[in-house]
PDB file of C-alpha atoms in Angstrom:
ATOM      1  CA  MET A   1      -0.042  -0.061  -0.041  1.00 60.00           C
ATOM      2  CA  LEU A   2       2.837   2.369   0.783  1.00 60.00           C
ATOM      3  CA  ALA A   3       4.606   1.564  -2.492  1.00 64.00           C
ATOM      4  CA  SER A   4       1.466   2.184  -4.591  1.00 63.00           C
ATOM      5  CA  HIS A   5       1.116   5.782  -3.240  1.00 68.00           C
ATOM      6  CA  GLY A   6       4.843   6.388  -3.556  1.00 72.00           C
ATOM      7  CA  ALA A   7       5.219   7.028   0.260  1.00 79.00           C
ATOM      8  CA  GLN A   8       7.684   4.114   0.612  1.00 78.00           C
ATOM      9  CA  SER A   9      10.357   5.738  -1.681  1.00 80.00           C
ATOM     10  CA  ALA A  10      10.402   8.685   0.488  1.00 82.00           C
ATOM     11  CA  LEU A  11      11.616   6.605   3.506  1.00 85.00           C
ATOM     12  CA  SER A  12      15.198   5.399   4.350  1.00 89.00           C
ATOM     13  CA  ALA A  13      15.948   1.787   3.971  1.00 90.00           C
ATOM     14  CA  ALA A  14      16.051   1.493   7.912  1.00 91.00           C
ATOM     15  CA  GLN A  15      12.564   3.155   8.033  1.00 89.00           C
ATOM     16  CA  GLN A  16      11.270   0.790   5.460  1.00 86.00           C
ATOM     17  CA  ARG A  17      12.494  -2.321   7.382  1.00 87.00           C
ATOM     18  CA  VAL A  18      10.707  -1.003  10.527  1.00 88.00           C
ATOM     19  CA  LEU A  19       7.457  -0.430   8.692  1.00 85.00           C
ATOM     20  CA  THR A  20       7.401  -3.703   6.858  1.00 84.00           C
ATOM     21  CA  GLY A  21       8.934  -5.756   9.670  1.00 86.00           C
ATOM     22  CA  ARG A  22       6.971  -8.126  11.915  1.00 88.00           C
ATOM     23  CA  ARG A  23       7.043  -5.862  15.009  1.00 89.00           C
ATOM     24  CA  PHE A  24       5.698  -2.574  14.040  1.00 90.00           C
ATOM     25  CA  PHE A  25       1.987  -3.323  13.247  1.00 89.00           C
ATOM     26  CA  PRO A  26       1.427  -5.655  16.212  1.00 89.00           C
ATOM     27  CA  GLU A  27       3.008  -3.090  18.493  1.00 90.00           C
ATOM     28  CA  LEU A  28       0.928  -0.379  17.012  1.00 91.00           C
ATOM     29  CA  ILE A  29      -2.456  -2.121  17.596  1.00 92.00           C
ATOM     30  CA  SER A  30      -1.815  -3.983  20.905  1.00 94.00           C
ATOM     31  CA  GLY A  31      -2.578  -1.060  23.186  1.00 94.00           C
ATOM     32  CA  PRO A  32      -5.863  -0.094  21.554  1.00 94.00           C
ATOM     33  CA  PHE A  33      -6.867  -3.632  21.219  1.00 96.00           C
ATOM     34  CA  HIS A  34      -6.365  -4.320  24.828  1.00 95.00           C
ATOM     35  CA  GLN A  35      -8.108  -1.125  25.852  1.00 96.00           C
ATOM     36  CA  GLY A  36     -11.073  -2.106  23.624  1.00 97.00           C
ATOM     37  CA  LEU A  37     -11.187  -5.760  25.053  1.00 97.00           C
ATOM     38  CA  SER A  38     -11.076  -4.418  28.663  1.00 97.00           C
ATOM     39  CA  VAL A  39     -13.993  -2.054  27.950  1.00 98.00           C
ATOM     40  CA  VAL A  40     -16.048  -4.908  26.317  1.00 98.00           C
ATOM     41  CA  LEU A  41     -15.356  -7.268  29.246  1.00 98.00           C
ATOM     42  CA  VAL A  42     -16.414  -4.538  31.914  1.00 98.00           C
ATOM     43  CA  MET A  43     -19.601  -3.856  29.979  1.00 98.00           C
ATOM     44  CA  VAL A  44     -20.344  -7.667  29.825  1.00 98.00           C
ATOM     45  CA  GLY A  45     -19.941  -7.925  33.605  1.00 98.00           C
ATOM     46  CA  ALA A  46     -21.958  -4.728  34.266  1.00 98.00           C
ATOM     47  CA  LEU A  47     -24.794  -5.851  32.008  1.00 98.00           C
ATOM     48  CA  ALA A  48     -24.718  -9.380  33.566  1.00 98.00           C
ATOM     49  CA  GLY A  49     -24.931  -7.817  37.048  1.00 97.00           C
ATOM     50  CA  LEU A  50     -27.816  -5.571  35.992  1.00 97.00           C
ATOM     51  CA  ALA A  51     -29.601  -8.606  34.524  1.00 95.00           C
ATOM     52  CA  ALA A  52     -29.134 -10.388  37.890  1.00 93.00           C
ATOM     53  CA  LEU A  53     -30.541  -7.425  39.871  1.00 94.00           C
ATOM     54  CA  ALA A  54     -33.496  -7.018  37.469  1.00 93.00           C
ATOM     55  CA  SER A  55     -34.374 -10.803  37.978  1.00 90.00           C
ATOM     56  CA  LEU A  56     -34.312 -10.638  41.733  1.00 89.00           C
ATOM     57  CA  PRO A  57     -38.024  -9.463  42.131  1.00 87.00           C
ATOM     58  CA  ARG A  58     -39.199 -12.491  40.229  1.00 84.00           C
ATOM     59  CA  GLY A  59     -38.091 -14.662  43.047  1.00 78.00           C
ATOM     60  CA  ARG A  60     -36.789 -18.141  43.178  1.00 75.00           C
ATOM     61  CA  ARG A  61     -38.726 -20.527  40.984  1.00 69.00           C
ATOM     62  CA  ASP A  62     -38.477 -24.279  40.517  1.00 66.00           C
ATOM     63  CA  ALA A  63     -38.079 -25.189  36.894  1.00 61.00           C
ATOM     64  CA  GLY A  64     -40.680 -28.014  36.942  1.00 60.00           C
ATOM     65  CA  ALA A  65     -43.170 -26.142  39.212  1.00 58.00           C
ATOM     66  CA  ALA A  66     -45.116 -24.245  36.637  1.00 56.00           C
ATOM     67  CA  GLY A  67     -45.986 -24.687  33.017  1.00 55.00           C
ATOM     68  CA  PRO A  68     -45.554 -22.196  30.291  1.00 58.00           C
ATOM     69  CA  SER A  69     -48.898 -20.399  31.108  1.00 61.00           C
ATOM     70  CA  GLY A  70     -47.757 -19.982  34.797  1.00 60.00           C
ATOM     71  CA  GLU A  71     -50.139 -22.470  36.093  1.00 63.00           C
ATOM     72  CA  PRO A  72     -48.984 -25.426  38.078  1.00 59.00           C
ATOM     73  CA  ALA A  73     -48.055 -28.507  36.022  1.00 58.00           C
ATOM     74  CA  SER A  74     -50.439 -31.247  36.144  1.00 61.00           C
ATOM     75  CA  PRO A  75     -49.077 -34.637  37.322  1.00 62.00           C
ATOM     76  CA  ARG A  76     -48.659 -37.270  34.688  1.00 67.00           C
ATOM     77  CA  GLN A  77     -51.669 -39.666  34.518  1.00 65.00           C
ATOM     78  CA  PRO A  78     -50.843 -43.306  33.894  1.00 66.00           C
ATOM     79  CA  ILE A  79     -52.323 -44.431  30.473  1.00 69.00           C
ATOM     80  CA  SER A  80     -55.304 -46.777  30.832  1.00 67.00           C
ATOM     81  CA  ALA A  81     -55.597 -49.631  28.442  1.00 59.00           C
TER      82      ALA A  81
END
């Protein structure tokens, strides 16, 4: 990309080696990437905590105690032959 715009020819050989080497770009993006990842993880934790607080008023419910309509599930009746 630098060569197509003529920017690379304006640089010294040492500067060209630095820019096209294997360390420049990873070091360039590692700081912002780490910061972005930290922000995302903090937000996930905050939203999970908010969801937990919002679910507290619902109370504790047994998974099998109610059907989808909220009414108590009826016990299974044996099939008569």
